Coordinates of C-alpha atoms and ligand atoms in Angstrom, one line a residue:
M1 CA 10.3 24.5 -7.5
A2 CA 7.8 22.0 -6.1
T3 CA 8.6 19.1 -3.8
F4 CA 6.6 16.0 -3.1
G5 CA 7.2 13.1 -0.8
C6 CA 9.2 12.4 2.3
Q7 CA 11.8 14.3 4.3
M8 CA 14.5 12.8 2.2
N9 CA 13.1 14.5 -0.8
A10 CA 12.6 17.8 1.1
H11 CA 16.2 17.6 2.1
D12 CA 17.3 16.9 -1.5
S13 CA 15.3 20.0 -2.5
E14 CA 17.4 22.1 -0.2
R15 CA 20.4 20.9 -2.1
I16 CA 18.8 21.5 -5.5
K17 CA 17.8 25.1 -4.4
G18 CA 21.2 25.8 -2.9
M19 CA 22.9 24.7 -6.1
L20 CA 20.6 26.7 -8.4
E21 CA 21.1 29.8 -6.2
E22 CA 24.8 29.4 -6.8
L23 CA 24.1 29.5 -10.5
G24 CA 22.1 32.7 -10.0
L25 CA 18.7 31.0 -10.2
G26 CA 16.7 32.3 -7.3
E27 CA 13.2 31.3 -6.4
A28 CA 10.5 33.0 -8.5
P29 CA 7.7 34.6 -6.6
T30 CA 5.1 32.6 -8.6
A31 CA 5.3 29.5 -10.9
D32 CA 4.0 31.7 -13.7
E33 CA 7.2 33.9 -13.5
A34 CA 9.7 31.0 -13.3
D35 CA 12.1 30.5 -16.2
V36 CA 13.0 27.0 -14.9
V37 CA 10.6 24.8 -13.0
V38 CA 11.9 21.9 -11.0
F39 CA 9.6 19.1 -9.7
N40 CA 11.2 16.9 -7.1
T41 CA 8.8 14.0 -7.3
C42 CA 7.6 11.0 -5.2
T43 CA 6.0 7.8 -6.3
I44 CA 5.4 5.9 -3.1
R45 CA 1.7 5.8 -3.8
E46 CA -0.6 6.6 -6.7
K47 CA -1.6 10.0 -5.3
P48 CA 1.7 11.8 -5.8
D49 CA 1.9 10.5 -9.4
T50 CA -1.6 12.0 -10.1
K51 CA -0.7 15.3 -8.5
L52 CA 2.5 15.5 -10.6
A53 CA 0.5 14.9 -13.8
A54 CA -1.7 18.0 -12.9
Y55 CA 1.3 20.2 -12.1
L56 CA 3.1 19.1 -15.3
G57 CA 0.0 19.9 -17.3
E58 CA 0.0 23.5 -16.1
A59 CA 3.8 23.8 -16.7
A60 CA 3.4 22.4 -20.2
A61 CA 0.7 24.9 -20.9
R62 CA 2.9 27.8 -19.8
K63 CA 5.7 26.4 -21.9
R64 CA 3.5 26.4 -25.0
E65 CA 3.2 30.2 -24.6
D66 CA 6.9 30.7 -23.9
P67 CA 9.0 27.8 -25.3
D68 CA 12.2 29.1 -23.6
R69 CA 10.9 27.9 -20.2
V70 CA 12.7 24.8 -18.9
I71 CA 10.9 21.9 -17.1
A72 CA 13.1 19.6 -15.0
V73 CA 11.7 16.5 -13.3
G74 CA 13.7 14.8 -10.6
G75 CA 13.3 12.4 -7.7
C76 CA 11.7 9.0 -7.4
Y77 CA 9.0 9.3 -10.0
A78 CA 11.5 10.3 -12.6
E79 CA 13.7 7.4 -11.6
A80 CA 10.8 4.9 -11.6
Q81 CA 9.7 6.0 -15.1
R82 CA 13.3 6.4 -16.5
E83 CA 12.4 4.4 -19.6
R84 CA 9.4 6.4 -20.5
I85 CA 9.4 9.8 -18.8
F86 CA 10.0 11.8 -22.1
E87 CA 7.3 9.9 -23.9
L88 CA 4.8 10.3 -21.0
Y89 CA 5.6 14.0 -20.7
P90 CA 7.0 15.4 -23.9
A91 CA 7.3 18.9 -22.4
V92 CA 10.0 17.7 -19.9
D93 CA 13.5 19.0 -20.8
V94 CA 15.6 17.4 -18.1
A95 CA 15.0 14.3 -16.0
F96 CA 17.2 13.3 -13.1
G97 CA 17.1 10.7 -10.4
P98 CA 17.8 11.2 -6.7
G99 CA 21.4 10.0 -7.2
S100 CA 22.3 12.6 -9.9
I101 CA 21.3 15.9 -8.2
T102 CA 25.0 17.0 -8.3
H103 CA 24.8 17.3 -12.1
L104 CA 21.6 19.3 -12.4
G105 CA 23.5 22.6 -12.4
E106 CA 25.5 21.6 -15.4
W107 CA 22.5 20.3 -17.3
L108 CA 20.4 23.4 -16.6
G109 CA 23.4 25.7 -17.3
A110 CA 23.6 29.2 -15.8
G111 CA 20.4 31.0 -16.7
G112 CA 18.6 27.7 -17.4
V113 CA 18.2 28.3 -21.2
G114 CA 19.3 26.3 -24.2
V115 CA 19.0 22.9 -22.5
A116 CA 19.1 19.9 -24.8
R117 CA 16.4 17.3 -24.2
G118 CA 17.5 13.9 -23.4
R119 CA 18.1 11.3 -20.7
F120 CA 20.1 12.7 -17.9
G121 CA 21.7 10.8 -15.0
L122 CA 18.8 8.5 -14.2
D123 CA 20.2 5.3 -12.6
E124 CA 23.1 7.2 -11.1
R125 CA 23.8 6.8 -7.4
G126 CA 25.8 9.7 -5.9
F127 CA 25.5 11.6 -2.6
A128 CA 24.6 15.2 -2.9
A129 CA 26.0 15.8 0.5
E130 CA 28.6 18.3 -0.4
L131 CA 26.4 20.6 -2.4
P132 CA 25.5 24.1 -1.1
M133 CA 22.3 24.0 0.8
H134 CA 19.3 26.4 1.0
R135 CA 17.8 25.8 4.5
E136 CA 14.4 27.4 5.4
R137 CA 15.3 27.5 9.1
S138 CA 18.5 28.6 10.7
F139 CA 18.1 26.5 13.8
Q140 CA 16.9 23.2 12.5
A141 CA 18.6 20.9 9.9
W142 CA 18.3 17.5 8.2
V143 CA 21.4 15.5 7.9
Q144 CA 21.5 12.6 5.4
V145 CA 23.3 9.6 6.8
S146 CA 22.5 7.0 4.2
M147 CA 20.7 6.6 1.0
G148 CA 18.9 3.6 -0.6
C149 CA 17.3 0.7 1.2
N150 CA 18.3 -3.0 1.4
S151 CA 14.9 -4.2 2.6
V152 CA 12.5 -5.9 0.3
C153 CA 9.1 -4.9 1.7
S154 CA 6.8 -6.3 -0.9
Y155 CA 4.6 -3.2 -1.2
C156 CA 7.4 -0.7 -1.6
I157 CA 8.9 1.0 -4.6
V158 CA 11.7 2.7 -2.7
P159 CA 14.4 0.1 -3.2
A160 CA 13.8 0.1 -7.0
V161 CA 14.2 3.9 -7.2
R162 CA 16.7 4.7 -4.5
G163 CA 18.9 1.7 -5.0
R164 CA 21.0 -0.3 -2.5
E165 CA 21.8 1.2 0.9
Q166 CA 24.9 3.3 1.1
S167 CA 26.1 4.8 4.3
R168 CA 27.8 8.1 4.5
R169 CA 31.2 7.9 6.3
P170 CA 30.9 8.7 10.1
G171 CA 33.6 11.4 9.8
E172 CA 31.6 13.2 7.1
V173 CA 28.4 13.1 9.1
V174 CA 29.9 14.4 12.2
A175 CA 31.8 17.1 10.3
E176 CA 28.5 18.3 8.8
V177 CA 26.8 18.3 12.2
T178 CA 29.7 20.3 13.7
R179 CA 29.5 22.8 10.9
L180 CA 25.7 23.1 11.4
A181 CA 26.2 23.7 15.1
T182 CA 28.7 26.5 14.5
Q183 CA 26.0 28.0 12.2
G184 CA 23.5 28.1 15.0
V185 CA 21.6 24.9 14.4
K186 CA 20.2 23.4 17.6
E187 CA 18.1 20.5 16.3
I188 CA 19.2 17.9 13.8
T189 CA 17.2 15.1 12.2
L190 CA 19.3 12.2 10.9
L191 CA 17.8 10.9 7.7
G192 CA 17.9 7.5 6.0
Q193 CA 15.4 5.1 4.5
N194 CA 16.5 2.6 7.1
V195 CA 18.4 4.9 9.4
N196 CA 19.3 2.4 12.1
S197 CA 21.1 -0.1 9.8
W198 CA 23.5 2.8 9.0
G199 CA 27.2 1.9 9.2
R200 CA 27.0 -1.8 8.4
D201 CA 28.2 -1.4 4.8
L202 CA 31.2 0.7 5.7
L203 CA 34.7 -0.5 5.1
P204 CA 36.0 -2.6 8.1
E205 CA 38.4 0.0 9.4
I206 CA 35.6 2.6 9.9
R207 CA 32.6 0.2 10.3
T208 CA 30.4 1.2 13.2
E209 CA 26.8 1.3 14.0
F210 CA 23.9 3.8 14.5
G211 CA 24.1 4.0 18.3
E212 CA 27.7 5.2 18.0
L213 CA 26.6 7.8 15.5
L214 CA 24.0 9.1 17.9
R215 CA 26.7 9.4 20.6
A216 CA 29.1 11.2 18.3
C217 CA 26.3 13.7 17.3
D218 CA 25.3 14.1 21.0
A219 CA 28.9 15.1 21.8
V220 CA 28.8 18.1 19.3
E221 CA 28.7 21.3 21.3
G222 CA 25.5 23.4 20.5
I223 CA 23.3 20.5 19.3
E224 CA 20.4 20.4 21.8
R225 CA 18.1 18.0 20.0
I226 CA 18.7 15.0 17.9
R227 CA 15.9 13.1 16.0
F228 CA 16.2 10.4 13.4
T229 CA 13.8 8.9 10.8
S230 CA 12.9 6.2 9.8
P231 CA 14.3 3.3 11.7
H232 CA 13.2 -0.2 10.9
P233 CA 11.9 -2.3 13.9
K234 CA 14.0 -5.3 12.7
D235 CA 17.2 -3.3 13.1
F236 CA 16.5 -1.7 16.5
R237 CA 19.3 -3.2 18.5
D238 CA 20.1 -2.7 22.2
P239 CA 23.1 -0.3 21.7
V240 CA 20.8 2.1 19.8
I241 CA 18.2 2.0 22.7
A242 CA 21.1 2.5 25.2
A243 CA 22.4 5.5 23.2
M244 CA 18.9 7.0 23.1
A245 CA 18.5 6.6 26.8
E246 CA 21.9 8.0 27.7
C247 CA 22.4 10.9 25.3
D248 CA 20.8 14.1 26.6
A249 CA 20.3 15.6 23.1
V250 CA 18.5 12.6 21.7
C251 CA 14.8 13.4 22.0
E252 CA 12.3 11.1 23.8
Q253 CA 10.6 10.3 20.5
V254 CA 10.7 7.6 17.9
H255 CA 9.0 6.8 14.7
L256 CA 8.5 3.1 14.6
P257 CA 6.6 1.9 11.5
L258 CA 4.3 -0.9 12.3
Q259 CA 2.6 -1.4 8.8
S260 CA 0.3 -4.1 10.2
G261 CA -0.5 -5.7 13.5
S262 CA -1.1 -9.1 12.0
S263 CA 2.0 -11.4 11.8
R264 CA 0.5 -13.1 8.8
V265 CA 0.3 -9.8 6.9
L266 CA 3.7 -8.7 8.2
K267 CA 5.2 -11.9 6.7
A268 CA 3.5 -11.2 3.3
M269 CA 4.9 -7.7 3.5
R270 CA 8.4 -9.2 4.2
R271 CA 8.8 -6.9 7.2
T272 CA 10.7 -9.8 9.0
Y273 CA 9.2 -9.1 12.5
T274 CA 6.1 -10.4 14.1
R275 CA 3.5 -8.6 16.1
E276 CA 5.0 -10.1 19.3
R277 CA 8.5 -9.0 18.4
Y278 CA 7.3 -5.5 17.6
L279 CA 5.4 -5.3 20.9
A280 CA 8.4 -6.6 22.9
L281 CA 10.6 -3.9 21.2
V282 CA 8.1 -1.2 22.3
D283 CA 8.1 -2.5 25.9
K284 CA 11.9 -2.5 25.9
M285 CA 12.2 1.0 24.6
R286 CA 9.6 2.4 27.0
A287 CA 11.4 0.7 29.9
A288 CA 14.7 2.3 28.9
I289 CA 13.4 5.8 27.9
P290 CA 10.8 7.2 30.2
D291 CA 8.2 9.4 28.6
L292 CA 9.0 8.2 25.1
A293 CA 6.6 9.4 22.4
I294 CA 6.0 6.8 19.7
G295 CA 4.8 7.5 16.2
T296 CA 4.1 5.0 13.4
D297 CA 3.1 4.2 9.8
I298 CA 0.3 1.8 9.1
I299 CA -1.0 0.4 5.8
V300 CA -4.6 -0.8 5.4
G301 CA -5.9 -3.1 2.7
F302 CA -2.7 -4.9 1.9
P303 CA -3.5 -7.8 -0.5
G304 CA -5.1 -10.6 1.4
E305 CA -5.8 -8.6 4.6
T306 CA -8.8 -10.0 6.2
E307 CA -11.2 -8.4 8.7
D308 CA -9.4 -10.5 11.4
D309 CA -5.9 -9.2 10.3
F310 CA -7.2 -5.6 10.4
V311 CA -8.7 -6.1 13.8
Q312 CA -5.2 -7.2 15.0
T313 CA -3.8 -3.9 13.7
L314 CA -6.4 -2.1 15.7
E315 CA -5.5 -4.1 18.8
V316 CA -1.8 -3.2 18.4
V317 CA -2.7 0.4 18.0
E318 CA -4.7 0.2 21.3
E319 CA -2.0 -1.7 23.0
V320 CA 0.9 0.6 22.0
R321 CA -1.1 3.8 22.3
Y322 CA 0.7 5.8 19.7
D323 CA 1.2 9.5 20.1
S324 CA 0.8 9.9 16.3
A325 CA 0.3 7.8 13.2
F326 CA 0.5 8.2 9.5
T327 CA -2.2 5.9 8.0
F328 CA -2.1 4.9 4.3
V329 CA -4.5 3.0 2.0
Y330 CA -2.5 0.3 0.2
S331 CA -1.6 1.5 -3.3
P332 CA -0.3 -1.1 -5.8
R333 CA 3.0 0.0 -7.3
A334 CA 4.0 -1.4 -10.7
G335 CA 6.9 -3.8 -10.4
T336 CA 6.5 -4.6 -6.7
E337 CA 5.8 -8.1 -5.4
A338 CA 2.5 -7.1 -3.7
A339 CA 1.1 -5.4 -6.8
A340 CA 1.1 -8.8 -8.5
M341 CA -0.6 -10.6 -5.6
E342 CA -4.1 -11.9 -6.0
E343 CA -6.7 -11.1 -3.4
Q344 CA -6.4 -7.3 -3.8
V345 CA -8.7 -5.8 -1.2
P346 CA -11.7 -3.9 -2.7
H347 CA -11.6 -0.1 -2.6
E348 CA -14.7 0.2 -0.4
V349 CA -13.3 -2.2 2.2
K350 CA -10.0 -0.3 2.3
I351 CA -11.9 3.0 2.9
E352 CA -14.1 1.5 5.6
R353 CA -11.1 0.1 7.4
M354 CA -9.2 3.3 7.0
E355 CA -12.1 5.3 8.7
R356 CA -12.1 2.9 11.7
L357 CA -8.3 3.1 12.0
V358 CA -8.2 6.9 11.8
E359 CA -10.8 7.1 14.5
T360 CA -8.9 4.8 16.8
V361 CA -5.6 6.6 16.2
Q362 CA -7.1 10.0 16.8
T363 CA -8.9 9.0 20.0
I364 CA -5.7 7.7 21.5
A365 CA -3.6 10.6 20.3
R366 CA -6.1 13.0 21.9
E367 CA -5.9 11.1 25.1
R368 CA -2.1 11.0 25.0
N369 CA -1.9 14.7 24.4
H370 CA -4.5 15.4 27.2
G371 CA -2.1 13.5 29.4
R372 CA 0.4 16.4 28.9
V373 CA -1.9 19.0 30.3
G374 CA -0.5 20.5 33.5
R375 CA 3.1 19.6 32.6
V376 CA 5.9 22.0 31.6
E377 CA 7.5 21.1 28.3
E378 CA 10.7 22.4 26.7
V379 CA 9.7 23.9 23.4
L380 CA 11.9 24.9 20.4
V381 CA 10.2 28.0 19.1
E382 CA 9.6 27.9 15.3
G383 CA 7.7 31.1 14.8
V384 CA 4.2 32.5 14.9
S385 CA 1.2 30.2 15.1
R386 CA -0.3 29.2 11.7
T387 CA -3.9 29.5 13.1
D388 CA -3.6 32.5 15.5
P389 CA -1.0 35.3 14.9
A390 CA -1.2 36.3 18.5
L391 CA 0.4 33.0 19.5
L392 CA 3.8 31.4 19.0
R393 CA 4.4 27.9 17.6
G394 CA 7.0 25.4 18.5
R395 CA 7.7 21.7 19.1
T396 CA 8.2 19.7 22.3
R397 CA 11.1 17.2 22.6
R398 CA 8.4 14.6 22.0
N399 CA 7.7 16.3 18.7
T400 CA 4.3 17.6 19.4
T401 CA 3.3 21.0 18.0
V402 CA 2.5 23.6 20.7
N403 CA 0.7 26.9 20.1
F404 CA 1.4 29.2 23.1
V405 CA 1.3 32.6 24.6
G406 CA 4.8 33.9 24.9
T407 CA 7.5 36.4 23.9
A408 CA 10.4 34.2 22.6
A409 CA 12.1 34.4 19.2
A410 CA 12.3 31.6 16.7
G411 CA 15.1 29.3 17.5
E412 CA 14.9 29.8 21.3
L413 CA 14.3 27.0 23.7
V414 CA 11.6 27.9 26.3
D415 CA 9.5 26.2 28.9
V416 CA 5.7 26.1 28.2
L417 CA 3.0 25.1 30.6
V418 CA 0.6 22.9 28.7
E419 CA -3.1 23.9 29.3
E420 CA -5.1 22.3 26.5
A421 CA -4.8 19.5 24.0
T422 CA -6.3 18.2 20.7
S423 CA -5.3 15.0 18.9
M424 CA -2.6 16.9 16.9
T425 CA -1.5 19.9 19.0
L426 CA -1.0 21.3 22.5
R427 CA -1.8 24.8 23.7
G428 CA -0.1 26.6 26.6
T429 CA 1.7 29.6 28.1
Q430 CA 5.4 30.2 28.3
T431 CA 6.5 30.0 31.9
V432 CA 8.3 33.1 33.3
P433 CA 12.0 32.3 33.6
S434 CA 13.1 32.1 37.2
H435 CA 15.6 35.1 36.9
A436 CA 12.6 37.2 35.8
L437 CA 10.8 36.2 39.0
V438 CA 13.8 37.3 41.0
T439 CA 13.6 40.7 39.4
L440 CA 9.9 41.1 40.1
D441 CA 10.5 40.2 43.8
A442 CA 13.3 42.7 44.0
C443 CA 10.9 45.4 42.6
A444 CA 8.2 44.6 45.1
S445 CA 10.4 44.8 48.1
Ligands
LIG501 N1 11.8 3.9 4.7 C1 10.8 4.3 5.6 C2 9.6 5.0 4.9 C3 9.1 4.4 3.6 S1 7.8 5.2 2.9 C4 10.3 3.1 6.4 O1 10.5 2.0 6.0 O2 9.8 3.3 7.4 C5 6.7 5.7 4.2 C6 5.5 4.9 4.4 O3 4.7 4.8 3.3 C7 5.8 3.5 4.7 O4 6.2 3.3 6.0 C8 4.5 2.8 4.4 O5 3.6 2.9 5.6 C9 3.9 3.7 3.3 N2 3.9 3.0 2.1 C10 5.0 2.5 1.3 N3 4.6 1.9 0.2 C11 3.2 2.0 0.2 C12 2.2 1.5 -0.7 N4 2.5 0.9 -1.8 N5 0.9 1.8 -0.4 C13 0.6 2.4 0.7 N6 1.5 2.9 1.6 C14 2.8 2.7 1.4
LIG502 FE1 10.3 0.7 1.7 FE2 10.6 -1.2 3.5 FE3 12.8 0.1 2.6 FE4 11.0 1.3 4.1 S1 12.3 -0.4 4.8 S2 11.9 2.1 2.3 S3 9.1 0.5 3.5 S4 11.5 -1.3 1.4
LIG503 FE1 8.5 9.2 -2.1 FE2 10.9 8.7 -2.9 FE3 10.5 9.5 -0.4 S1 9.1 7.5 -3.4 S2 8.4 8.8 0.0 S3 10.2 10.7 -2.2 S4 12.0 8.0 -1.0

């Protein structure tokens, strides 16, 4: 199984894996040994499409040697290419959209053999929320609160492939969070394409809004950390900020996609906020939530973006001082409004702007992280460090990765004194808990 794309897709893959495991289809040690290969695809930019083509080429070659192998392609690319997927990739047996994961088990059949080729469930829109789940970590979980997106950002393919926004009922979300807590989950991340517009499409008798959902999740015993992604700046209303400020479990961290710092470009993107409104929102959030970490997404080279527009993006980056930022070169997506715009920015210009943006983003992120040196941060331990097996790895409430000297087990919350910083990570030492100090004092006397 290979997964591309965003957290939503990673979470869908947990459901796909869980469902296949129930059918007796466990994960094969290598792709070469798999009877069934599932690609859960993304099509947000051209890059994931190209990557998928390479993976499918390899899978098709293996299938030529052993025709009983089954190839299933799901997710956003499959949905976007629903008219042509079998012509584009004749080796594909099953194609399914993000809304039809529930049926994949039936289509593959136990053992995954004897599948008839055809169109399967593209265009369907169902929640996979009740499927069994295969989670990699026992103490962290994603919780889907909505699917689809009602925005019309002119560059974006997501509304075309994930459909209209549909909120999960509040009772269902809270029941899942409660169940996860009893299973030992300490940190949840609420997921939706536009997570803070959650609730507005619910029936009047249960209609509510995202701030209330944060409060309900905060009240669940055992949940120590709550994150959510991605909110849209246009929907960040005061009750959500108040809930973030007042709920102990809601982390001091927000992902607030900027996309561009130029109001002119934002308008062409149909983001519906201006540079000024975005900056005012940042000020309001920082005033309400001390120590808030802010991350963002930025696109460079949107059609018609001038040097002056780009400089305005750099200015906003410098003014906000982001703790982290995902930066993307604009990639035209067939069928979107922006792909048809004239004045596409030349590739070299995009690359040159990207380099300048990345440098600015990294310099600021490094400074922000250096500002944490000398502080004690609460860290949720995730395991052993990826770069140095002598160290542990975890994340702060502000969502920064920390590599540290310590003795804790994965899933524990510990305090770490931050001693060093780069633009991406912190380094430190677990502080000795106070009860341990008491014991040492007792020994000495
Ligand atoms: N629903 C989320 C995330 C959407 S995709 C949100 O609105 O925040 C994640 C990011 O990919 C977007 O925030 C945007 O920065 C980037 N993106 C989307 N379409 C793109 C395109 N055509 N080219 C380049 N980047 C794109
Ligand atoms: Fe795409 Fe905009 Fe919806 Fe995000 S809010 S998924 S960028 S259309
Ligand atoms: Fe990609 Fe679909 Fe997510 S296009 S970014 S996997 S919603």
